mmCIF file with all atom_site columns, C-alpha atoms in Angstrom:
data_model
loop_
_atom_site.group_PDB
_atom_site.id
_atom_site.type_symbol
_atom_site.label_atom_id
_atom_site.label_alt_id
_atom_site.label_comp_id
_atom_site.label_asym_id
_atom_site.label_entity_id
_atom_site.label_seq_id
_atom_site.pdbx_PDB_ins_code
_atom_site.Cartn_x
_atom_site.Cartn_y
_atom_site.Cartn_z
_atom_site.occupancy
_atom_site.B_iso_or_equiv
_atom_site.pdbx_formal_charge
_atom_site.auth_seq_id
_atom_site.auth_comp_id
_atom_site.auth_asym_id
_atom_site.auth_atom_id
_atom_site.pdbx_PDB_model_num
ATOM 1   C CA . MET A 1 1  ? -6.408  14.703  -1.005  1.00 0.00 ? 158 MET A CA 1
ATOM 2   C CA . ILE A 1 2  ? -6.774  11.031  -1.744  1.00 0.00 ? 159 ILE A CA 1
ATOM 3   C CA . LEU A 1 3  ? -5.779  10.207  -5.335  1.00 0.00 ? 160 LEU A CA 1
ATOM 4   C CA . LEU A 1 4  ? -8.563  7.952   -6.653  1.00 0.00 ? 161 LEU A CA 1
ATOM 5   C CA . THR A 1 5  ? -6.671  5.652   -8.976  1.00 0.00 ? 162 THR A CA 1
ATOM 6   C CA . ILE A 1 6  ? -8.050  2.470   -10.353 1.00 0.00 ? 163 ILE A CA 1
ATOM 7   C CA . ARG A 1 7  ? -6.752  -0.987  -9.414  1.00 0.00 ? 164 ARG A CA 1
ATOM 8   C CA . VAL A 1 8  ? -7.106  -4.031  -11.784 1.00 0.00 ? 165 VAL A CA 1
ATOM 9   C CA . VAL A 1 9  ? -6.704  -7.645  -10.753 1.00 0.00 ? 166 VAL A CA 1
ATOM 10  C CA . ALA A 1 10 ? -6.653  -9.862  -13.896 1.00 0.00 ? 167 ALA A CA 1
ATOM 11  C CA . LYS A 1 11 ? -6.367  -13.504 -12.847 1.00 0.00 ? 168 LYS A CA 1
ATOM 12  C CA . ASN A 1 12 ? -5.429  -16.163 -15.411 1.00 0.00 ? 169 ASN A CA 1
ATOM 13  C CA . GLN A 1 13 ? -5.373  -19.875 -15.015 1.00 0.00 ? 170 GLN A CA 1
ATOM 14  C CA . VAL A 1 14 ? -2.749  -20.864 -17.714 1.00 0.00 ? 171 VAL A CA 1
ATOM 15  C CA . LYS A 1 15 ? -2.440  -24.195 -19.350 1.00 0.00 ? 172 LYS A CA 1
ATOM 16  C CA . PRO A 1 16 ? 0.696   -25.853 -17.845 1.00 0.00 ? 173 PRO A CA 1
ATOM 17  C CA . GLU A 1 17 ? 2.189   -26.361 -21.236 1.00 0.00 ? 174 GLU A CA 1
ATOM 18  C CA . LYS A 1 18 ? 1.701   -22.771 -22.215 1.00 0.00 ? 175 LYS A CA 1
ATOM 19  C CA . ILE A 1 19 ? 3.276   -20.865 -19.191 1.00 0.00 ? 176 ILE A CA 1
ATOM 20  C CA . GLN A 1 20 ? 6.370   -19.946 -20.941 1.00 0.00 ? 177 GLN A CA 1
ATOM 21  C CA . GLU A 1 21 ? 4.605   -18.808 -24.170 1.00 0.00 ? 178 GLU A CA 1
ATOM 22  C CA . PHE A 1 22 ? 2.261   -16.788 -21.827 1.00 0.00 ? 179 PHE A CA 1
ATOM 23  C CA . MET A 1 23 ? 5.084   -15.056 -20.176 1.00 0.00 ? 180 MET A CA 1
ATOM 24  C CA . ASP A 1 24 ? 6.861   -14.378 -23.487 1.00 0.00 ? 181 ASP A CA 1
ATOM 25  C CA . LEU A 1 25 ? 3.750   -12.773 -24.856 1.00 0.00 ? 182 LEU A CA 1
ATOM 26  C CA . CYS A 1 26 ? 3.308   -10.794 -21.674 1.00 0.00 ? 183 CYS A CA 1
ATOM 27  C CA . LYS A 1 27 ? 6.841   -9.175  -21.888 1.00 0.00 ? 184 LYS A CA 1
ATOM 28  C CA . ASN A 1 28 ? 5.794   -6.908  -24.784 1.00 0.00 ? 185 ASN A CA 1
ATOM 29  C CA . LEU A 1 29 ? 2.451   -6.107  -23.243 1.00 0.00 ? 186 LEU A CA 1
ATOM 30  C CA . VAL A 1 30 ? 3.970   -4.979  -19.881 1.00 0.00 ? 187 VAL A CA 1
ATOM 31  C CA . GLU A 1 31 ? 6.498   -2.889  -21.825 1.00 0.00 ? 188 GLU A CA 1
ATOM 32  C CA . GLU A 1 32 ? 3.988   -1.091  -23.958 1.00 0.00 ? 189 GLU A CA 1
ATOM 33  C CA . SER A 1 33 ? 1.451   -0.746  -21.174 1.00 0.00 ? 190 SER A CA 1
ATOM 34  C CA . LEU A 1 34 ? 4.031   0.847   -18.870 1.00 0.00 ? 191 LEU A CA 1
ATOM 35  C CA . LYS A 1 35 ? 4.686   3.541   -21.615 1.00 0.00 ? 192 LYS A CA 1
ATOM 36  C CA . GLU A 1 36 ? 1.027   4.661   -21.532 1.00 0.00 ? 193 GLU A CA 1
ATOM 37  C CA . GLU A 1 37 ? 0.516   8.044   -19.979 1.00 0.00 ? 194 GLU A CA 1
ATOM 38  C CA . GLY A 1 38 ? -2.142  6.932   -17.476 1.00 0.00 ? 195 GLY A CA 1
ATOM 39  C CA . CYS A 1 39 ? -0.359  3.620   -16.229 1.00 0.00 ? 196 CYS A CA 1
ATOM 40  C CA . ILE A 1 40 ? 0.986   3.670   -12.745 1.00 0.00 ? 197 ILE A CA 1
ATOM 41  C CA . GLU A 1 41 ? 1.727   0.025   -12.504 1.00 0.00 ? 198 GLU A CA 1
ATOM 42  C CA . TYR A 1 42 ? 1.565   -3.044  -14.816 1.00 0.00 ? 199 TYR A CA 1
ATOM 43  C CA . GLY A 1 43 ? 3.101   -6.282  -13.655 1.00 0.00 ? 200 GLY A CA 1
ATOM 44  C CA . VAL A 1 44 ? 2.700   -9.985  -13.993 1.00 0.00 ? 201 VAL A CA 1
ATOM 45  C CA . TYR A 1 45 ? 2.610   -12.008 -10.756 1.00 0.00 ? 202 TYR A CA 1
ATOM 46  C CA . GLN A 1 46 ? 2.707   -15.791 -10.204 1.00 0.00 ? 203 GLN A CA 1
ATOM 47  C CA . GLU A 1 47 ? 0.914   -17.510 -7.307  1.00 0.00 ? 204 GLU A CA 1
ATOM 48  C CA . LEU A 1 48 ? 3.514   -18.966 -4.918  1.00 0.00 ? 205 LEU A CA 1
ATOM 49  C CA . GLU A 1 49 ? 1.445   -22.198 -4.350  1.00 0.00 ? 206 GLU A CA 1
ATOM 50  C CA . ASN A 1 50 ? -0.030  -22.692 -7.951  1.00 0.00 ? 207 ASN A CA 1
ATOM 51  C CA . SER A 1 51 ? 2.532   -21.739 -10.742 1.00 0.00 ? 208 SER A CA 1
ATOM 52  C CA . GLU A 1 52 ? -0.371  -21.966 -13.365 1.00 0.00 ? 209 GLU A CA 1
ATOM 53  C CA . ILE A 1 53 ? -1.967  -18.855 -11.867 1.00 0.00 ? 210 ILE A CA 1
ATOM 54  C CA . LEU A 1 54 ? -0.565  -15.687 -13.448 1.00 0.00 ? 211 LEU A CA 1
ATOM 55  C CA . THR A 1 55 ? -2.196  -12.442 -12.640 1.00 0.00 ? 212 THR A CA 1
ATOM 56  C CA . MET A 1 56 ? -1.802  -8.985  -13.910 1.00 0.00 ? 213 MET A CA 1
ATOM 57  C CA . LEU A 1 57 ? -1.859  -6.460  -11.053 1.00 0.00 ? 214 LEU A CA 1
ATOM 58  C CA . GLU A 1 58 ? -2.361  -3.002  -12.565 1.00 0.00 ? 215 GLU A CA 1
ATOM 59  C CA . GLU A 1 59 ? -2.859  0.561   -11.378 1.00 0.00 ? 216 GLU A CA 1
ATOM 60  C CA . TRP A 1 60 ? -4.368  3.371   -13.665 1.00 0.00 ? 217 TRP A CA 1
ATOM 61  C CA . LYS A 1 61 ? -4.632  7.051   -13.033 1.00 0.00 ? 218 LYS A CA 1
ATOM 62  C CA . ASP A 1 62 ? -8.335  6.911   -13.655 1.00 0.00 ? 219 ASP A CA 1
ATOM 63  C CA . LYS A 1 63 ? -11.144 4.941   -15.518 1.00 0.00 ? 220 LYS A CA 1
ATOM 64  C CA . SER A 1 64 ? -10.498 6.652   -18.878 1.00 0.00 ? 221 SER A CA 1
ATOM 65  C CA . SER A 1 65 ? -6.680  5.795   -18.698 1.00 0.00 ? 222 SER A CA 1
ATOM 66  C CA . LEU A 1 66 ? -7.869  2.046   -18.263 1.00 0.00 ? 223 LEU A CA 1
ATOM 67  C CA . ASP A 1 67 ? -10.406 2.443   -21.166 1.00 0.00 ? 224 ASP A CA 1
ATOM 68  C CA . GLU A 1 68 ? -7.636  3.750   -23.469 1.00 0.00 ? 225 GLU A CA 1
ATOM 69  C CA . HIS A 1 69 ? -5.441  0.875   -22.368 1.00 0.00 ? 226 HIS A CA 1
ATOM 70  C CA . LEU A 1 70 ? -8.214  -1.617  -23.390 1.00 0.00 ? 227 LEU A CA 1
ATOM 71  C CA . ASN A 1 71 ? -8.539  0.084   -26.712 1.00 0.00 ? 228 ASN A CA 1
ATOM 72  C CA . SER A 1 72 ? -4.838  0.269   -27.557 1.00 0.00 ? 229 SER A CA 1
ATOM 73  C CA . ASN A 1 73 ? -3.247  -1.556  -30.349 1.00 0.00 ? 230 ASN A CA 1
ATOM 74  C CA . HIS A 1 74 ? -0.860  -3.506  -28.087 1.00 0.00 ? 231 HIS A CA 1
ATOM 75  C CA . PHE A 1 75 ? -3.679  -4.741  -25.892 1.00 0.00 ? 232 PHE A CA 1
ATOM 76  C CA . LYS A 1 76 ? -5.982  -5.670  -28.761 1.00 0.00 ? 233 LYS A CA 1
ATOM 77  C CA . GLU A 1 77 ? -3.186  -7.482  -30.571 1.00 0.00 ? 234 GLU A CA 1
ATOM 78  C CA . MET A 1 78 ? -2.124  -9.482  -27.643 1.00 0.00 ? 235 MET A CA 1
ATOM 79  C CA . PHE A 1 79 ? -5.444  -10.330 -25.938 1.00 0.00 ? 236 PHE A CA 1
ATOM 80  C CA . PRO A 1 80 ? -6.425  -13.173 -28.296 1.00 0.00 ? 237 PRO A CA 1
ATOM 81  C CA . LEU A 1 81 ? -2.935  -14.483 -28.326 1.00 0.00 ? 238 LEU A CA 1
ATOM 82  C CA . LEU A 1 82 ? -2.808  -14.670 -24.407 1.00 0.00 ? 239 LEU A CA 1
ATOM 83  C CA . SER A 1 83 ? -6.405  -16.011 -24.354 1.00 0.00 ? 240 SER A CA 1
ATOM 84  C CA . GLU A 1 84 ? -5.240  -19.105 -26.325 1.00 0.00 ? 241 GLU A CA 1
ATOM 85  C CA . CYS A 1 85 ? -2.796  -19.991 -23.420 1.00 0.00 ? 242 CYS A CA 1
ATOM 86  C CA . LEU A 1 86 ? -5.647  -20.053 -20.749 1.00 0.00 ? 243 LEU A CA 1
ATOM 87  C CA . GLU A 1 87 ? -7.591  -22.831 -19.163 1.00 0.00 ? 244 GLU A CA 1
ATOM 88  C CA . LYS A 1 88 ? -10.479 -20.681 -18.738 1.00 0.00 ? 245 LYS A CA 1
ATOM 89  C CA . GLU A 1 89 ? -11.573 -17.014 -19.304 1.00 0.00 ? 246 GLU A CA 1
ATOM 90  C CA . THR A 1 90 ? -9.583  -14.262 -17.322 1.00 0.00 ? 247 THR A CA 1
ATOM 91  C CA . GLU A 1 91 ? -11.326 -13.266 -14.037 1.00 0.00 ? 248 GLU A CA 1
ATOM 92  C CA . ILE A 1 92 ? -11.065 -9.449  -14.066 1.00 0.00 ? 249 ILE A CA 1
ATOM 93  C CA . ASN A 1 93 ? -11.840 -7.205  -11.240 1.00 0.00 ? 250 ASN A CA 1
ATOM 94  C CA . VAL A 1 94 ? -11.645 -3.350  -11.279 1.00 0.00 ? 251 VAL A CA 1
ATOM 95  C CA . TYR A 1 95 ? -11.477 -1.668  -8.011  1.00 0.00 ? 252 TYR A CA 1
ATOM 96  C CA . GLY A 1 96 ? -11.519 1.729   -6.402  1.00 0.00 ? 253 GLY A CA 1
ATOM 97  C CA . LYS A 1 97 ? -9.869  2.407   -2.929  1.00 0.00 ? 254 LYS A CA 1
ATOM 98  C CA . LYS A 1 98 ? -12.217 2.517   0.012   1.00 0.00 ? 255 LYS A CA 1
ATOM 99  C CA . LEU A 1 99 ? -9.743  2.299   2.937   1.00 0.00 ? 256 LEU A CA 1
ATOM 100 C CA . MET B 1 1  ? 18.315  -5.285  -8.035  1.00 0.00 ? 249 MET B CA 1
ATOM 101 C CA . ILE B 1 2  ? 14.607  -6.290  -8.049  1.00 0.00 ? 250 ILE B CA 1
ATOM 102 C CA . LEU B 1 3  ? 13.019  -6.156  -4.706  1.00 0.00 ? 251 LEU B CA 1
ATOM 103 C CA . LEU B 1 4  ? 11.222  -9.446  -4.295  1.00 0.00 ? 252 LEU B CA 1
ATOM 104 C CA . THR B 1 5  ? 8.137   -8.282  -2.352  1.00 0.00 ? 253 THR B CA 1
ATOM 105 C CA . ILE B 1 6  ? 4.957   -10.396 -1.843  1.00 0.00 ? 254 ILE B CA 1
ATOM 106 C CA . ARG B 1 7  ? 1.659   -9.327  -2.968  1.00 0.00 ? 255 ARG B CA 1
ATOM 107 C CA . VAL B 1 8  ? -1.606  -10.478 -1.524  1.00 0.00 ? 256 VAL B CA 1
ATOM 108 C CA . VAL B 1 9  ? -5.164  -10.340 -3.099  1.00 0.00 ? 257 VAL B CA 1
ATOM 109 C CA . ALA B 1 10 ? -7.744  -11.335 -0.526  1.00 0.00 ? 258 ALA B CA 1
ATOM 110 C CA . LYS B 1 11 ? -11.158 -11.231 -2.268  1.00 0.00 ? 259 LYS B CA 1
ATOM 111 C CA . ASN B 1 12 ? -14.329 -11.174 -0.173  1.00 0.00 ? 260 ASN B CA 1
ATOM 112 C CA . GLN B 1 13 ? -17.931 -11.502 -1.215  1.00 0.00 ? 261 GLN B CA 1
ATOM 113 C CA . VAL B 1 14 ? -19.696 -9.627  1.528   1.00 0.00 ? 262 VAL B CA 1
ATOM 114 C CA . LYS B 1 15 ? -23.327 -10.087 2.643   1.00 0.00 ? 263 LYS B CA 1
ATOM 115 C CA . PRO B 1 16 ? -25.244 -6.897  1.263   1.00 0.00 ? 264 PRO B CA 1
ATOM 116 C CA . GLU B 1 17 ? -26.513 -6.042  4.631   1.00 0.00 ? 265 GLU B CA 1
ATOM 117 C CA . LYS B 1 18 ? -23.065 -6.509  6.191   1.00 0.00 ? 266 LYS B CA 1
ATOM 118 C CA . ILE B 1 19 ? -20.952 -4.180  4.032   1.00 0.00 ? 267 ILE B CA 1
ATOM 119 C CA . GLN B 1 20 ? -20.903 -1.196  6.448   1.00 0.00 ? 268 GLN B CA 1
ATOM 120 C CA . GLU B 1 21 ? -20.016 -3.518  9.365   1.00 0.00 ? 269 GLU B CA 1
ATOM 121 C CA . PHE B 1 22 ? -17.251 -5.095  7.232   1.00 0.00 ? 270 PHE B CA 1
ATOM 122 C CA . MET B 1 23 ? -15.811 -1.687  6.398   1.00 0.00 ? 271 MET B CA 1
ATOM 123 C CA . ASP B 1 24 ? -15.960 -0.645  10.015  1.00 0.00 ? 272 ASP B CA 1
ATOM 124 C CA . LEU B 1 25 ? -14.144 -3.744  11.160  1.00 0.00 ? 273 LEU B CA 1
ATOM 125 C CA . CYS B 1 26 ? -11.577 -3.199  8.454   1.00 0.00 ? 274 CYS B CA 1
ATOM 126 C CA . LYS B 1 27 ? -10.562 0.275   9.485   1.00 0.00 ? 275 LYS B CA 1
ATOM 127 C CA . ASN B 1 28 ? -8.768  -0.966  12.641  1.00 0.00 ? 276 ASN B CA 1
ATOM 128 C CA . LEU B 1 29 ? -7.150  -3.869  10.723  1.00 0.00 ? 277 LEU B CA 1
ATOM 129 C CA . VAL B 1 30 ? -5.812  -1.541  8.095   1.00 0.00 ? 278 VAL B CA 1
ATOM 130 C CA . GLU B 1 31 ? -4.603  0.931   10.603  1.00 0.00 ? 279 GLU B CA 1
ATOM 131 C CA . GLU B 1 32 ? -2.759  -1.763  12.604  1.00 0.00 ? 280 GLU B CA 1
ATOM 132 C CA . SER B 1 33 ? -1.389  -3.850  9.565   1.00 0.00 ? 281 SER B CA 1
ATOM 133 C CA . LEU B 1 34 ? 0.111   -0.618  8.156   1.00 0.00 ? 282 LEU B CA 1
ATOM 134 C CA . LYS B 1 35 ? 2.069   -0.183  11.445  1.00 0.00 ? 283 LYS B CA 1
ATOM 135 C CA . GLU B 1 36 ? 3.743   -3.577  10.917  1.00 0.00 ? 284 GLU B CA 1
ATOM 136 C CA . GLU B 1 37 ? 7.380   -3.246  10.048  1.00 0.00 ? 285 GLU B CA 1
ATOM 137 C CA . GLY B 1 38 ? 7.127   -5.455  6.886   1.00 0.00 ? 286 GLY B CA 1
ATOM 138 C CA . CYS B 1 39 ? 3.962   -3.880  5.463   1.00 0.00 ? 287 CYS B CA 1
ATOM 139 C CA . ILE B 1 40 ? 4.413   -1.906  2.307   1.00 0.00 ? 288 ILE B CA 1
ATOM 140 C CA . GLU B 1 41 ? 0.699   -1.659  1.309   1.00 0.00 ? 289 GLU B CA 1
ATOM 141 C CA . TYR B 1 42 ? -2.468  -2.685  2.977   1.00 0.00 ? 290 TYR B CA 1
ATOM 142 C CA . GLY B 1 43 ? -5.710  -1.360  1.481   1.00 0.00 ? 291 GLY B CA 1
ATOM 143 C CA . VAL B 1 44 ? -9.387  -2.236  1.175   1.00 0.00 ? 292 VAL B CA 1
ATOM 144 C CA . TYR B 1 45 ? -10.811 -1.914  -2.412  1.00 0.00 ? 293 TYR B CA 1
ATOM 145 C CA . GLN B 1 46 ? -14.371 -2.190  -3.730  1.00 0.00 ? 294 GLN B CA 1
ATOM 146 C CA . GLU B 1 47 ? -15.393 -3.635  -7.167  1.00 0.00 ? 295 GLU B CA 1
ATOM 147 C CA . LEU B 1 48 ? -16.613 -0.839  -9.345  1.00 0.00 ? 296 LEU B CA 1
ATOM 148 C CA . GLU B 1 49 ? -19.441 -3.032  -10.778 1.00 0.00 ? 297 GLU B CA 1
ATOM 149 C CA . ASN B 1 50 ? -20.160 -5.084  -7.624  1.00 0.00 ? 298 ASN B CA 1
ATOM 150 C CA . SER B 1 51 ? -20.203 -3.232  -4.455  1.00 0.00 ? 299 SER B CA 1
ATOM 151 C CA . GLU B 1 52 ? -20.421 -6.551  -2.547  1.00 0.00 ? 300 GLU B CA 1
ATOM 152 C CA . ILE B 1 53 ? -16.821 -7.467  -3.616  1.00 0.00 ? 301 ILE B CA 1
ATOM 153 C CA . LEU B 1 54 ? -14.427 -5.942  -1.166  1.00 0.00 ? 302 LEU B CA 1
ATOM 154 C CA . THR B 1 55 ? -10.787 -6.961  -1.545  1.00 0.00 ? 303 THR B CA 1
ATOM 155 C CA . MET B 1 56 ? -7.665  -6.421  0.418   1.00 0.00 ? 304 MET B CA 1
ATOM 156 C CA . LEU B 1 57 ? -4.599  -5.594  -1.839  1.00 0.00 ? 305 LEU B CA 1
ATOM 157 C CA . GLU B 1 58 ? -1.509  -5.916  0.218   1.00 0.00 ? 306 GLU B CA 1
ATOM 158 C CA . GLU B 1 59 ? 2.253   -5.779  -0.206  1.00 0.00 ? 307 GLU B CA 1
ATOM 159 C CA . TRP B 1 60 ? 4.697   -7.323  2.144   1.00 0.00 ? 308 TRP B CA 1
ATOM 160 C CA . LYS B 1 61 ? 8.508   -7.037  2.346   1.00 0.00 ? 309 LYS B CA 1
ATOM 161 C CA . ASP B 1 62 ? 8.779   -10.833 2.253   1.00 0.00 ? 310 ASP B CA 1
ATOM 162 C CA . LYS B 1 63 ? 7.060   -14.141 3.073   1.00 0.00 ? 311 LYS B CA 1
ATOM 163 C CA . SER B 1 64 ? 8.035   -13.874 6.755   1.00 0.00 ? 312 SER B CA 1
ATOM 164 C CA . SER B 1 65 ? 6.509   -10.412 7.077   1.00 0.00 ? 313 SER B CA 1
ATOM 165 C CA . LEU B 1 66 ? 3.245   -11.860 5.850   1.00 0.00 ? 314 LEU B CA 1
ATOM 166 C CA . ASP B 1 67 ? 3.451   -14.882 8.235   1.00 0.00 ? 315 ASP B CA 1
ATOM 167 C CA . GLU B 1 68 ? 4.053   -12.386 11.118  1.00 0.00 ? 316 GLU B CA 1
ATOM 168 C CA . HIS B 1 69 ? 1.010   -10.568 9.969   1.00 0.00 ? 317 HIS B CA 1
ATOM 169 C CA . LEU B 1 70 ? -1.065  -13.654 9.947   1.00 0.00 ? 318 LEU B CA 1
ATOM 170 C CA . ASN B 1 71 ? 0.046   -14.442 13.397  1.00 0.00 ? 319 ASN B CA 1
ATOM 171 C CA . SER B 1 72 ? -0.456  -10.831 14.770  1.00 0.00 ? 320 SER B CA 1
ATOM 172 C CA . ASN B 1 73 ? -3.143  -10.169 17.487  1.00 0.00 ? 321 ASN B CA 1
ATOM 173 C CA . HIS B 1 74 ? -4.995  -7.711  15.386  1.00 0.00 ? 322 HIS B CA 1
ATOM 174 C CA . PHE B 1 75 ? -5.360  -10.087 12.481  1.00 0.00 ? 323 PHE B CA 1
ATOM 175 C CA . LYS B 1 76 ? -6.355  -13.012 14.578  1.00 0.00 ? 324 LYS B CA 1
ATOM 176 C CA . GLU B 1 77 ? -8.847  -11.039 16.547  1.00 0.00 ? 325 GLU B CA 1
ATOM 177 C CA . MET B 1 78 ? -10.408 -9.469  13.348  1.00 0.00 ? 326 MET B CA 1
ATOM 178 C CA . PHE B 1 79 ? -10.547 -12.434 11.131  1.00 0.00 ? 327 PHE B CA 1
ATOM 179 C CA . PRO B 1 80 ? -13.388 -14.390 12.677  1.00 0.00 ? 328 PRO B CA 1
ATOM 180 C CA . LEU B 1 81 ? -15.474 -11.127 12.847  1.00 0.00 ? 329 LEU B CA 1
ATOM 181 C CA . LEU B 1 82 ? -14.835 -10.378 9.307   1.00 0.00 ? 330 LEU B CA 1
ATOM 182 C CA . SER B 1 83 ? -15.757 -13.891 8.301   1.00 0.00 ? 331 SER B CA 1
ATOM 183 C CA . GLU B 1 84 ? -19.063 -13.477 9.732   1.00 0.00 ? 332 GLU B CA 1
ATOM 184 C CA . CYS B 1 85 ? -19.817 -10.740 7.215   1.00 0.00 ? 333 CYS B CA 1
ATOM 185 C CA . LEU B 1 86 ? -19.041 -12.912 4.096   1.00 0.00 ? 334 LEU B CA 1
ATOM 186 C CA . GLU B 1 87 ? -21.289 -14.824 1.807   1.00 0.00 ? 335 GLU B CA 1
ATOM 187 C CA . LYS B 1 88 ? -18.437 -17.286 1.268   1.00 0.00 ? 336 LYS B CA 1
ATOM 188 C CA . GLU B 1 89 ? -14.836 -17.952 2.294   1.00 0.00 ? 337 GLU B CA 1
ATOM 189 C CA . THR B 1 90 ? -12.219 -15.334 1.248   1.00 0.00 ? 338 THR B CA 1
ATOM 190 C CA . GLU B 1 91 ? -10.291 -16.188 -1.993  1.00 0.00 ? 339 GLU B CA 1
ATOM 191 C CA . ILE B 1 92 ? -6.722  -15.638 -0.984  1.00 0.00 ? 340 ILE B CA 1
ATOM 192 C CA . ASN B 1 93 ? -3.794  -15.490 -3.571  1.00 0.00 ? 341 ASN B CA 1
ATOM 193 C CA . VAL B 1 94 ? -0.269  -14.873 -2.599  1.00 0.00 ? 342 VAL B CA 1
ATOM 194 C CA . TYR B 1 95 ? 1.945   -13.686 -5.361  1.00 0.00 ? 343 TYR B CA 1
ATOM 195 C CA . GLY B 1 96 ? 5.571   -13.070 -6.341  1.00 0.00 ? 344 GLY B CA 1
ATOM 196 C CA . LYS B 1 97 ? 6.568   -10.730 -9.303  1.00 0.00 ? 345 LYS B CA 1
ATOM 197 C CA . LYS B 1 98 ? 7.495   -12.263 -12.526 1.00 0.00 ? 346 LYS B CA 1
ATOM 198 C CA . LEU B 1 99 ? 7.413   -9.440  -15.005 1.00 0.00 ? 347 LEU B CA 1
#
């Protein structure tokens, strides 16, 4: 049986002067998200060739776990604060495994 | 100790009429890549809201494992064939974990 989890790639272009603030804000979000029942993975990753690209790589048990996350207090509180650190809107892709 | 693996997100916008061909070509690439010593994960994922977005999510032991992969025969043979299925060039990001 293949476990059909959901993978999220949320790619952020962060303002250079806001990288530290963005990372500080993410610490709490990562901690709280990892506590969620449906969260398999939640990490923040930096592009090796462009330090301003900071991307969440996430894995959720299923679509409803992701929806719960997006409705959680920790996400809804943090999202506007994180958005203020960005050059442009987050590029979000939600994936299901094919191969 | 944190294991500093490398994560790759290779996002492809596939021509609608080439999706099946792209997936068929990927099967062999996934199989061969997973056999590589430094490969931790190698999968092909489809965007839930746009079936033409097909993305490789990969994890490699370190940067040199990724470099070996990019120089492997199976990658070098498959890359031009996969490229012919695309609307535009693959968007590749290589990441290290921060949080």
